[in-house]
Amino acid sequence: VQLQASGGGLVHAGGSLKLSCAASGRIFSSAVMAWFRQAPGKEREFVALTRWSRDSTLYAGSVKGRFTISRDSPKNTVYLQMNSLKPDDTAVYYCARGIQWSQQPSEYNFWGQGTQVTVSS
């Protein structure tokens, strides 16, 4: 499985962006798809996850109510809609695939290359 993340960019505070993560190869129904982010000098942190076969979702407290994770199964793509962006959301955003319902990066064995999101104040 290869993951290709895209959609990052520069946006003013309060703006929106939609990230995409296109997966090549088959994604099993038990797979968990997640978004993480990493700001300079900080550890990679969990943002959101969803089960590939269900509508179950989980969000980090810092993004809940502002970000929405979704998937398009026929397109093998996971999205992250980001609204009301803040300068603190500035980071490289990574999509990842795993099996465990987990917020820990170590539980994910496939990663996309990352896409930069910069929010100006």
Coordinates of C-alpha atoms in Angstrom, one line a residue:
V1 CA 0.0 0.0 0.0
Q2 CA 1.3 3.5 -0.9
L3 CA -0.3 6.6 0.4
Q4 CA -0.1 10.0 -1.4
A5 CA -1.1 13.1 0.6
S6 CA -2.0 16.4 -1.0
G7 CA -3.9 19.6 -0.5
G8 CA -1.7 21.5 1.9
G9 CA -0.9 25.2 1.4
L10 CA -0.8 28.6 3.0
V11 CA -4.0 30.0 4.4
H12 CA -4.9 32.9 6.7
A13 CA -6.2 32.2 10.2
G14 CA -9.9 31.3 10.1
G15 CA -9.6 29.8 6.6
S16 CA -10.1 26.3 5.4
L17 CA -8.2 23.6 3.6
K18 CA -9.1 20.0 2.5
L19 CA -6.3 17.4 2.5
S20 CA -6.6 14.2 0.5
C21 CA -4.8 10.9 1.0
A22 CA -5.0 8.6 -2.0
A23 CA -4.2 5.0 -1.4
S24 CA -2.9 2.6 -4.0
G25 CA -3.7 -1.1 -3.6
R26 CA -6.5 -2.7 -1.7
I27 CA -7.6 -1.3 1.7
F28 CA -9.1 -4.0 3.9
S29 CA -12.3 -3.2 5.7
S30 CA -10.6 -3.6 9.1
A31 CA -8.0 -0.9 8.3
V32 CA -7.8 2.3 10.2
M33 CA -6.9 5.5 8.4
A34 CA -5.5 8.4 10.3
W35 CA -4.1 11.8 10.0
F36 CA -1.1 13.0 12.1
R37 CA 0.8 16.2 12.1
Q38 CA 4.3 17.4 13.1
A39 CA 5.3 20.9 13.7
P40 CA 9.0 22.0 13.7
G41 CA 10.7 20.9 16.9
K42 CA 7.7 18.9 18.1
E43 CA 6.8 15.2 18.1
R44 CA 4.3 13.8 15.6
E45 CA 0.8 14.1 17.1
F46 CA -2.5 12.5 16.4
V47 CA -5.2 14.5 14.6
A48 CA -8.0 12.2 13.5
L49 CA -8.8 8.6 12.5
T50 CA -11.6 6.6 10.9
R51 CA -12.3 2.9 10.3
W52 CA -12.3 2.2 6.6
S53 CA -15.5 0.2 6.7
R54 CA -17.5 2.2 9.2
D55 CA -18.3 5.8 10.0
S56 CA -16.5 5.6 13.3
T57 CA -14.2 8.6 13.9
L58 CA -12.0 9.9 16.6
Y59 CA -10.5 13.4 16.9
A60 CA -7.8 15.1 19.0
G61 CA -9.3 17.5 21.4
S62 CA -7.5 20.4 19.7
V63 CA -9.2 19.9 16.4
K64 CA -12.6 18.5 17.4
G65 CA -15.4 20.6 16.0
R66 CA -13.1 22.2 13.4
F67 CA -11.7 19.2 11.4
T68 CA -13.7 16.4 9.7
I69 CA -12.2 13.1 8.5
S70 CA -14.0 11.2 5.8
R71 CA -13.4 8.6 3.1
D72 CA -14.5 7.8 -0.4
S73 CA -14.2 4.1 -0.8
P74 CA -14.5 3.9 -4.6
K75 CA -11.7 6.4 -4.9
N76 CA -9.6 4.8 -2.2
T77 CA -9.2 8.2 -0.7
V78 CA -9.4 9.7 2.8
Y79 CA -9.9 13.4 3.4
L80 CA -9.3 15.8 6.2
Q81 CA -11.5 18.9 6.0
M82 CA -10.0 21.6 8.1
N83 CA -12.0 24.7 9.0
S84 CA -11.4 27.7 11.3
L85 CA -7.7 27.1 11.0
K86 CA -5.4 28.6 13.6
P87 CA -1.6 29.4 13.5
D88 CA -1.1 26.5 15.9
D89 CA -2.4 24.1 13.2
T90 CA 0.8 24.9 11.2
A91 CA 2.6 21.6 10.6
V92 CA 3.4 18.9 8.1
Y93 CA 0.3 16.6 7.9
Y94 CA 0.7 12.9 7.3
C95 CA -1.8 10.2 6.5
A96 CA -1.3 6.7 7.8
R97 CA -2.8 3.3 7.6
G98 CA -2.9 0.8 10.4
I99 CA -5.1 -1.9 12.0
Q100 CA -5.4 -0.8 15.6
W101 CA -7.8 1.9 16.7
S102 CA -5.0 4.0 18.1
Q103 CA -3.7 7.5 18.5
Q104 CA -0.1 6.3 18.6
P105 CA 2.1 6.8 15.5
S106 CA 3.9 3.5 16.2
E107 CA 0.7 1.5 15.5
Y108 CA 0.7 2.6 11.9
N109 CA 2.8 0.8 9.3
F110 CA 2.1 2.7 6.2
W111 CA 2.7 6.5 5.8
G112 CA 2.2 9.1 3.2
Q113 CA 5.0 11.6 2.4
G114 CA 3.4 14.6 4.2
T115 CA 1.9 17.8 3.0
Q116 CA 2.7 21.2 4.5
V117 CA 0.0 23.3 6.0
T118 CA 0.9 26.9 7.1
V119 CA -1.6 29.1 8.8
S120 CA -0.7 32.8 9.0
S121 CA -2.0 35.1 11.7

